[in-house]
Structure formats: structure tokens, C-alpha cells
């Protein structure tokens, strides 16, 4: 199993770019799970692809494997986030499903920091699947920075943005609630990406307190 730095391969990057495109289209629709894309390639042709479903299920790998069917045997899977090692529901994990489908090679953009997701790559490698990490890592990490922040801090990514289409919801403040407490509450509900509208007093106040992660105004 290869876990080192990725050597540039335009073919790998082309298919990973498609996986990221699929994931990006689901931003704001998959919380509390990350938005993930998966592309299965055999003979330089895509035989299955998918993204995380609304509400976080099904996972991208499940969708792509179902479409690929028997064509997944001996194929390469491009996944924008490390396939999960364990599922909270108790159903087969994505790493297990990839092994059972006889996928020969899995290209992963970046690791999954979630306690249930981490070590999926190791599970694949232990089963004899060739694994490469780090293809378009920066793009994948930027895509799911809200998920990564929520895992690390318990709070969602907060942006000043007039376009709500890629967010889980809008920042709101309950009566007698501090800004920090509101972010903690939103994180506990599973939100990973939250926006506040530009040009509002609330946006200015959140920015002044250093709570804004990104300003798109």
C-alpha cells in the first residue's frame, strides 16, 4: 500500500477532479456527513460514479459501486475522502464494500479525521488493495473544511456569504445566547457549514470577535 506523497499523474488527477466535482455539487446537503465524490474507472472509462446523498446517506462509494456492478472488479476507485472504516449504523463500511467488490486500486484525496472514518485506507491495504493517498489533497481539504473544523472543534465553518446554496443553514442567535454558544449549539445539531449575510450588524459583530472563517462579501 502506498501512503506517501502522490507523484503527479494527469489521469489520476482528471478522475479525482470529477470526484471532487460530484462532491462539490452536494455541499450544504449532506450534514452531518461530509460531501464526498467517488468515481470508478476501468480501462480508462468511468463505469460508476456517485456522491454522498442528501442527509449524508447513501455514501458516495455505495452509489458508485451499485452503478458499476460487476465492472467494479479489478477497477480503480477515486474517492475525495478516505473510505470509512466503520459505520455508525452497523452496516458494511465503504472500505469493506470496496474490498468485497474486488476493487484493485483506490486513489484517495485526503484522510478522514472522523473516529469512524479513519483507518479505512489501512483496512483496504490490509486486504491487498493498492492505495494511494494525496491526489488533489489541497482541493479536497478545502472542500470539506467545514467537516474538518466540526470534528476538530465542535463548531461549524462560518462564512459571510450572500449565496446560501452551499451551506447547511444560516447563523442564528437565541435569546440571551452568546455568539460562541450559538456556534457550539449549531455544531451539536450536526451543522458543518453556516453562513451569515453580508452587510448585516450580525456579520460585523461576528467578524469583530474573530469568529468568521471566510468572508465572501
Short mmCIF file of C-alpha atoms in Angstrom, two decimals:
data_model
loop_
_atom_site.label_atom_id
_atom_site.label_comp_id
_atom_site.label_asym_id
_atom_site.label_seq_id
_atom_site.Cartn_x
_atom_site.Cartn_y
_atom_site.Cartn_z
CA UNK A 1 0.00 0.00 0.00
CA UNK A 2 1.34 3.41 -0.92
CA UNK A 3 0.72 6.20 1.59
CA UNK A 4 3.49 8.56 0.53
CA UNK A 5 3.39 11.76 -1.44
CA UNK A 6 1.49 11.49 -4.69
CA UNK A 7 3.52 11.57 -7.89
CA UNK A 8 1.76 13.76 -10.45
CA UNK A 9 -0.38 11.73 -12.85
CA UNK A 10 -2.73 13.64 -15.12
CA UNK A 11 -5.03 10.63 -15.45
CA UNK A 12 -5.39 10.27 -11.70
CA UNK A 13 -5.99 13.99 -11.33
CA UNK A 14 -8.59 14.01 -14.11
CA UNK A 15 -10.71 11.35 -12.44
CA UNK A 16 -10.18 12.81 -8.97
CA UNK A 17 -11.29 16.18 -10.31
CA UNK A 18 -14.54 14.51 -11.37
CA UNK A 19 -14.95 13.01 -7.87
CA UNK A 20 -14.45 16.47 -6.36
CA UNK A 21 -16.94 17.95 -8.80
CA UNK A 22 -19.56 15.42 -7.71
CA UNK A 23 -18.84 16.15 -4.05
CA UNK A 24 -18.95 19.92 -4.53
CA UNK A 25 -22.44 19.70 -6.02
CA UNK A 26 -23.66 18.24 -2.70
CA UNK A 27 -22.16 20.88 -0.39
CA UNK A 28 -24.79 22.05 2.07
CA UNK A 29 -26.91 18.92 1.62
CA UNK A 30 -25.02 16.15 3.43
CA UNK A 31 -24.61 17.31 7.05
CA UNK A 32 -23.63 15.93 9.46
CA UNK A 33 -21.58 13.88 6.98
CA UNK A 34 -19.02 15.33 4.58
CA UNK A 35 -19.74 15.77 0.88
CA UNK A 36 -17.78 13.03 -0.89
CA UNK A 37 -17.47 12.00 -4.52
CA UNK A 38 -16.46 8.60 -5.88
CA UNK A 39 -15.59 7.63 -9.45
CA UNK A 40 -14.91 4.03 -10.52
CA UNK A 41 -12.74 3.62 -13.58
CA UNK A 42 -11.99 0.52 -15.62
CA UNK A 43 -9.95 0.56 -18.81
CA UNK A 44 -9.74 4.37 -18.63
CA UNK A 45 -13.53 4.65 -18.75
CA UNK A 46 -15.89 5.63 -15.93
CA UNK A 47 -18.14 2.68 -15.08
CA UNK A 48 -19.74 4.13 -11.95
CA UNK A 49 -19.84 7.37 -10.03
CA UNK A 50 -21.74 8.99 -7.21
CA UNK A 51 -21.78 11.47 -4.35
CA UNK A 52 -22.95 11.46 -0.76
CA UNK A 53 -26.73 11.62 -0.68
CA UNK A 54 -28.88 14.27 0.96
CA UNK A 55 -28.69 13.99 4.73
CA UNK A 56 -25.43 12.04 4.49
CA UNK A 57 -26.67 8.74 3.07
CA UNK A 58 -26.04 6.77 0.97
CA UNK A 59 -22.29 7.23 0.89
CA UNK A 60 -20.62 8.07 -2.41
CA UNK A 61 -18.89 4.70 -2.67
CA UNK A 62 -22.18 2.84 -2.24
CA UNK A 63 -23.75 4.80 -5.11
CA UNK A 64 -20.80 4.33 -7.44
CA UNK A 65 -20.42 0.60 -6.68
CA UNK A 66 -24.11 -0.05 -7.31
CA UNK A 67 -23.88 1.61 -10.72
CA UNK A 68 -20.64 -0.18 -11.63
CA UNK A 69 -21.87 -3.64 -10.62
CA UNK A 70 -19.55 -6.41 -11.84
CA UNK A 71 -17.48 -3.84 -13.73
CA UNK A 72 -16.02 -2.78 -10.38
CA UNK A 73 -13.96 -5.99 -10.25
CA UNK A 74 -10.33 -5.09 -10.89
CA UNK A 75 -11.19 -1.40 -11.34
CA UNK A 76 -9.80 1.75 -9.73
CA UNK A 77 -11.88 3.88 -7.37
CA UNK A 78 -11.19 7.59 -6.97
CA UNK A 79 -12.58 8.91 -3.69
CA UNK A 80 -12.36 12.51 -2.48
CA UNK A 81 -12.22 11.42 1.18
CA UNK A 82 -10.86 8.27 2.80
CA UNK A 83 -13.49 5.49 2.65
CA UNK A 84 -14.98 4.93 6.08
CA UNK A 85 -13.65 2.14 8.27
CA UNK A 86 -16.78 1.68 10.42
CA UNK A 87 -20.43 2.74 10.00
CA UNK A 88 -22.42 4.09 12.94
CA UNK A 89 -25.44 2.18 11.63
CA UNK A 90 -23.57 -1.12 11.80
CA UNK A 91 -23.96 -1.70 8.06
CA UNK A 92 -20.88 -2.59 5.97
CA UNK A 93 -18.38 0.26 5.76
CA UNK A 94 -17.28 1.75 2.45
CA UNK A 95 -13.81 0.26 2.79
CA UNK A 96 -15.40 -3.16 3.32
CA UNK A 97 -17.70 -2.69 0.33
CA UNK A 98 -14.77 -1.76 -1.89
CA UNK A 99 -12.92 -4.90 -0.80
CA UNK A 100 -15.98 -7.09 -1.38
CA UNK A 101 -16.41 -5.59 -4.87
CA UNK A 102 -12.82 -6.67 -5.69
CA UNK A 103 -11.67 -3.13 -6.45
CA UNK A 104 -7.96 -3.39 -7.27
CA UNK A 105 -6.83 0.16 -6.59
CA UNK A 106 -8.18 3.06 -4.54
CA UNK A 107 -6.96 6.62 -5.01
CA UNK A 108 -7.83 8.87 -2.06
CA UNK A 109 -7.55 12.64 -1.96
CA UNK A 110 -7.24 13.07 1.82
CA UNK A 111 -7.69 11.28 5.11
CA UNK A 112 -10.93 11.25 7.10
CA UNK A 113 -10.43 12.62 10.65
CA UNK A 114 -13.71 11.21 11.98
CA UNK A 115 -13.18 8.40 14.52
CA UNK A 116 -15.38 6.07 12.45
CA UNK A 117 -13.87 7.07 9.13
CA UNK A 118 -10.19 6.98 9.94
CA UNK A 119 -8.08 3.92 9.05
CA UNK A 120 -10.29 2.98 6.12
CA UNK A 121 -7.21 3.18 3.88
CA UNK A 122 -5.32 0.84 6.19
CA UNK A 123 -8.19 -1.64 6.04
CA UNK A 124 -8.07 -1.57 2.25
CA UNK A 125 -4.31 -2.06 2.23
CA UNK A 126 -4.54 -4.97 4.66
CA UNK A 127 -6.96 -6.64 2.24
CA UNK A 128 -4.47 -6.37 -0.60
CA UNK A 129 -5.94 -3.32 -2.31
CA UNK A 130 -3.41 -0.84 -3.69
CA UNK A 131 -4.00 2.52 -2.03
CA UNK A 132 -2.59 5.93 -2.88
CA UNK A 133 -3.24 9.00 -0.74
CA UNK A 134 -2.86 12.66 -1.56
CA UNK A 135 -4.15 13.14 -5.11
CA UNK A 136 -5.52 16.72 -5.17
CA UNK A 137 -5.29 16.83 -1.39
CA UNK A 138 -5.47 20.62 -1.10
CA UNK A 139 -8.68 20.82 -3.13
CA UNK A 140 -10.30 18.03 -1.12
CA UNK A 141 -9.34 19.57 2.22
CA UNK A 142 -10.71 22.94 1.13
CA UNK A 143 -13.96 21.33 0.00
CA UNK A 144 -14.67 19.74 3.38
CA UNK A 145 -13.02 22.26 5.68
CA UNK A 146 -16.34 22.69 7.46
CA UNK A 147 -16.49 18.99 8.28
CA UNK A 148 -12.86 19.00 9.40
CA UNK A 149 -13.44 22.02 11.63
CA UNK A 150 -16.55 20.47 13.16
CA UNK A 151 -14.61 17.31 14.01
CA UNK A 152 -11.70 19.27 15.49
CA UNK A 153 -13.60 21.96 17.41
CA UNK A 154 -17.27 21.00 17.56
CA UNK A 155 -18.15 24.20 15.69
CA UNK A 156 -19.16 24.65 12.04
CA UNK A 157 -17.31 26.68 9.43
CA UNK A 158 -18.74 30.21 9.44
CA UNK A 159 -18.69 32.37 6.32
CA UNK A 160 -20.03 35.77 5.40
CA UNK A 161 -21.76 34.99 2.13
CA UNK A 162 -24.82 36.15 0.25
CA UNK A 163 -25.27 32.81 -1.51
CA UNK A 164 -26.80 30.22 0.85
CA UNK A 165 -26.72 27.33 -1.64
CA UNK A 166 -23.66 25.51 -0.27
CA UNK A 167 -24.40 25.86 3.45
CA UNK A 168 -26.23 23.70 5.96
CA UNK A 169 -28.01 26.73 7.37
CA UNK A 170 -27.85 30.36 8.47
CA UNK A 171 -26.30 31.56 11.70
CA UNK A 172 -28.94 32.39 14.27
CA UNK A 173 -28.75 33.70 17.81
CA UNK A 174 -31.17 32.61 20.54
CA UNK A 175 -32.29 34.94 23.30
CA UNK A 176 -29.51 35.67 25.81
CA UNK A 177 -27.13 33.43 23.86
CA UNK A 178 -23.50 34.37 23.17
CA UNK A 179 -22.06 34.06 19.67
CA UNK A 180 -19.76 31.32 20.85
CA UNK A 181 -22.60 29.39 22.48
CA UNK A 182 -24.61 29.68 19.25
CA UNK A 183 -21.76 28.13 17.27
CA UNK A 184 -21.49 25.32 19.83
CA UNK A 185 -25.24 24.70 19.55
CA UNK A 186 -25.14 24.65 15.78
CA UNK A 187 -22.24 22.21 15.87
CA UNK A 188 -24.16 19.88 18.17
CA UNK A 189 -27.06 19.80 15.70
CA UNK A 190 -24.68 18.47 13.05
CA UNK A 191 -24.10 21.64 11.04
CA UNK A 192 -20.69 21.84 9.40
CA UNK A 193 -21.13 24.95 7.18
CA UNK A 194 -23.04 28.04 8.32
CA UNK A 195 -23.37 31.45 6.69
CA UNK A 196 -24.26 34.95 7.81
CA UNK A 197 -25.47 37.52 5.31
CA UNK A 198 -23.01 40.27 4.33
CA UNK A 199 -23.59 43.88 5.31
CA UNK A 200 -25.56 42.98 8.44
CA UNK A 201 -24.75 44.06 12.02
CA UNK A 202 -24.50 40.38 12.90
CA UNK A 203 -21.81 39.82 10.27
CA UNK A 204 -19.86 42.79 11.57
CA UNK A 205 -20.14 41.63 15.18
CA UNK A 206 -19.08 38.06 14.39
CA UNK A 207 -16.15 39.35 12.36
CA UNK A 208 -15.07 41.67 15.14
CA UNK A 209 -14.97 38.74 17.55
CA UNK A 210 -12.78 36.72 15.18
CA UNK A 211 -15.42 34.03 14.67
CA UNK A 212 -15.69 34.31 10.87
CA UNK A 213 -13.65 31.74 8.94
CA UNK A 214 -14.26 33.19 5.47
CA UNK A 215 -15.57 36.48 4.13
CA UNK A 216 -17.04 36.33 0.62
CA UNK A 217 -18.75 39.72 0.77
#
